[in-house]
Amino acid sequence: MSLPAERAQNIARVLIEALPYIRRFSGKTMVIKYGGNAMVDQRLKDGFARDVVLMKLVGLNPVIVHGGGPQIGALLQRLGKASEFVQGMRVTDSETMDVVEMVLGGLVNKEIVNLINRHGGSAVGLTGKDGDLIRARKLMLRRDAPELAVPEIIDLGHVGEVESIDAEVVHMLVGGNFIPVIAPIGVCDDGLSYNINADLVAGKVAEVLQAEKLLLLTNTAGLLDQDGELIRDLDVARVNALIDSGVIQGGMLPKIRCAVEAVQAGVKAAHILDGRVEHAVMLDLFTDEGVGTLIRPRAPK
Ligand SMILES: Nc1ncnc2c1ncn2[C@@H]1O[C@H](COP(=O)(O)OP(=O)(O)O)[C@@H](O)[C@H]1O
Ligand SMILES: CC(=O)N[C@@H](CCC(=O)OP(=O)(O)O)C(=O)O
């Protein structure tokens, strides 16, 4: 493989320009949540895989946690089953759980692994069952409303939350130069599978690994305010006000909650960004302020 001299010089210039950024993040862990809504078309998927491979090659440690909500919905529809969500969480009966496990642990996980490997990386796919990575407990949602004397408890079936993460298998893979690709399926003490929102898993994985950054790739420019304008930067105190006023709804609720919990538990920063933008991950790394919405533990002084 050989390049014309002028092209080689241009590449060298760009790499040298990138050096301070690469040095800043070298050896650091980046947890990237790749949402089902960001897996739009082949060009974007290829771009994502190339970014991840490049990150690894320059010394960062990317760890991928993926979703696949739209992909689960599509298969359920083919099977004649409707999708129902409460506060951004899929109501999951045992038949739906089988579909979730097949789509996330099978189709989507292996598609991402294959994509990264085809672009020159070494990815290994896991669900929370592999290496006992994700222990889950049943999630009981609370609904508070003025007309309710006591909060309503909503049972969503096989929907879980993270009880604990045993990251040994992740450390082993990262140490062996692999890129872990994690599907958000947990297992509880009695061996039952639980469907966990991928944002929640990504936040907990970032916490346990004490990641430098948690990047949440989705299908909006970031968190939008009541006028649809991008909020570039917010601290934990403002998040609650935005939830109470109804600005943050649906799938954005677990996303923002997990980002807040992660930064409160020691992750340096969380970003919600548009995965439909080409090279979104690199854009985030190579700009001081990042792109999308930055969530930090407290407002800058
Ligand atoms: N304030 C908000 N800003 C941006 N998106 C919001 C907001 N409130 C609700 N949403 C919704 O949240 C969605 C992202 O969540 P979700 O569909 O679960 O994405 P993903 O599959 O990437 O996790 C957006 O597409 C949007 O419809
Ligand atoms: C409990 C719950 O809602 N689980 C999600 C898991 C997948 C996911 O989170 O996918 P995205 O990130 O693409 O939305 C679901 O069943 O859709």
XYZ file of N, CA, C and O and ligand atoms in Angstrom, residues 33-38 67-70 88 197-199 216-226 231 246-255 272, ligand 1:
175
model
N -22.858 4.692 24.025
C -24.167 4.044 23.877
C -24.644 4.314 22.456
O -24.840 5.459 22.057
N -24.788 3.224 21.721
C -25.181 3.316 20.317
C -26.656 2.947 20.239
O -27.023 1.772 20.290
N -27.498 3.963 20.164
C -28.952 3.749 20.198
C -29.474 3.182 18.882
O -28.905 3.447 17.814
N -30.537 2.421 18.981
C -31.149 1.847 17.781
C -31.546 2.903 16.767
O -31.478 2.684 15.557
N -31.926 4.082 17.259
C -32.327 5.160 16.356
C -31.155 5.780 15.614
O -31.356 6.508 14.642
N -29.946 5.540 16.111
C -28.760 6.097 15.437
C -28.229 5.124 14.377
O -27.358 5.472 13.582
N -28.331 -0.282 21.887
C -29.769 -0.474 22.033
C -30.272 -1.295 20.869
O -29.557 -2.163 20.348
N -31.467 -0.975 20.441
C -32.087 -1.715 19.331
C -33.600 -1.685 19.464
O -34.276 -2.581 18.957
N -34.098 -0.644 20.155
C -35.544 -0.527 20.353
C -36.333 -0.608 19.039
O -37.262 -1.419 18.922
N -35.967 0.202 18.016
C -36.732 0.142 16.760
C -36.648 -1.228 16.094
O -37.622 -1.699 15.488
N -40.820 5.614 28.722
C -39.671 5.264 27.884
C -39.239 3.802 27.986
O -38.243 3.408 27.385
N -33.264 -1.053 29.739
C -33.050 0.061 28.820
C -31.536 0.265 28.632
O -30.779 0.298 29.602
N -31.128 0.389 27.381
C -29.692 0.428 27.074
C -28.985 1.645 27.689
O -27.805 1.573 28.028
N -29.715 2.748 27.842
C -29.096 3.929 28.458
C -28.696 3.628 29.898
O -27.629 4.037 30.363
N -23.791 9.307 24.536
C -25.091 8.689 24.242
C -25.536 9.142 22.856
O -25.948 10.297 22.667
N -25.401 8.251 21.878
C -25.751 8.597 20.493
C -27.234 8.345 20.267
O -27.717 7.236 20.468
N -27.951 9.369 19.822
C -29.380 9.211 19.610
C -29.820 9.874 18.316
O -28.997 10.085 17.416
N -31.103 10.201 18.211
C -31.614 10.749 16.949
C -32.096 12.191 17.068
O -32.977 12.621 16.338
N -31.548 12.911 18.058
C -31.806 14.354 18.120
C -30.450 15.038 18.289
O -29.461 14.385 18.637
N -30.437 16.362 18.067
C -29.176 17.103 18.190
C -28.635 17.036 19.616
O -27.468 17.320 19.867
N -29.475 16.646 20.540
C -29.109 16.584 21.963
C -30.394 16.775 22.742
O -31.474 16.405 22.257
N -30.284 17.370 23.922
C -31.492 17.677 24.687
C -32.043 19.016 24.188
O -31.306 20.004 24.113
N -33.330 19.026 23.842
C -33.937 20.240 23.292
C -34.805 20.908 24.359
O -35.417 20.218 25.184
N -34.852 22.247 24.332
C -35.691 22.953 25.309
C -37.132 23.046 24.801
O -37.472 22.477 23.754
N -37.981 23.810 25.506
C -39.413 23.877 25.150
C -39.644 24.478 23.763
O -40.687 24.255 23.145
N -30.022 22.486 24.045
C -29.394 22.928 25.301
C -27.972 22.372 25.264
O -27.773 21.165 25.252
N -42.057 18.933 32.051
C -42.504 18.115 30.912
C -41.681 18.311 29.646
O -42.045 17.790 28.583
N -40.561 19.036 29.746
C -39.725 19.250 28.552
C -38.998 17.951 28.176
O -38.801 17.640 27.009
N -38.640 17.182 29.207
C -37.969 15.906 28.949
C -39.008 14.789 29.095
O -39.626 14.652 30.157
N -39.196 14.032 28.043
C -40.236 12.988 28.049
C -39.722 11.699 27.412
O -38.650 11.678 26.820
N -40.558 10.673 27.453
C -40.338 9.428 26.701
C -38.924 8.886 26.849
O -38.371 8.821 27.953
N -38.343 8.504 25.697
C -37.021 7.877 25.693
C -35.915 8.782 26.217
O -34.827 8.302 26.563
N -36.179 10.108 26.278
C -35.151 11.016 26.791
C -35.054 10.921 28.315
O -34.025 11.270 28.896
N -36.128 10.413 28.960
C -36.126 10.336 30.429
C -35.039 9.392 30.957
O -34.190 9.817 31.746
N -35.033 8.103 30.530
C -33.955 7.233 31.038
C -32.572 7.728 30.609
O -31.596 7.571 31.349
N -32.500 8.339 29.437
C -31.200 8.813 28.937
C -30.624 9.883 29.864
O -29.481 9.807 30.287
N -25.021 13.845 25.290
C -26.092 13.297 24.444
C -25.893 13.938 23.076
O -25.864 15.168 22.965
N -36.421 17.448 25.568
C -36.165 16.514 24.628
N -35.123 16.714 23.774
C -34.850 15.807 22.808
N -35.555 14.646 22.621
C -36.596 14.405 23.449
C -36.943 15.322 24.487
N -37.995 14.803 25.165
C -38.317 13.659 24.569
N -37.475 13.385 23.535
C -37.562 12.185 22.674
O -36.563 11.253 23.059
C -36.145 10.568 21.877
C -34.808 9.865 22.126
O -35.018 8.723 22.933
P -35.136 7.265 22.285
O -36.183 7.275 21.231
O -35.282 6.286 23.375
O -33.732 7.158 21.553
P -32.600 6.046 21.536
O -33.150 4.896 20.773
O -31.482 6.719 20.851
O -32.274 5.700 22.973
C -36.104 11.660 20.838
O -36.168 11.177 19.530
C -37.347 12.487 21.204
O -38.472 12.003 20.512
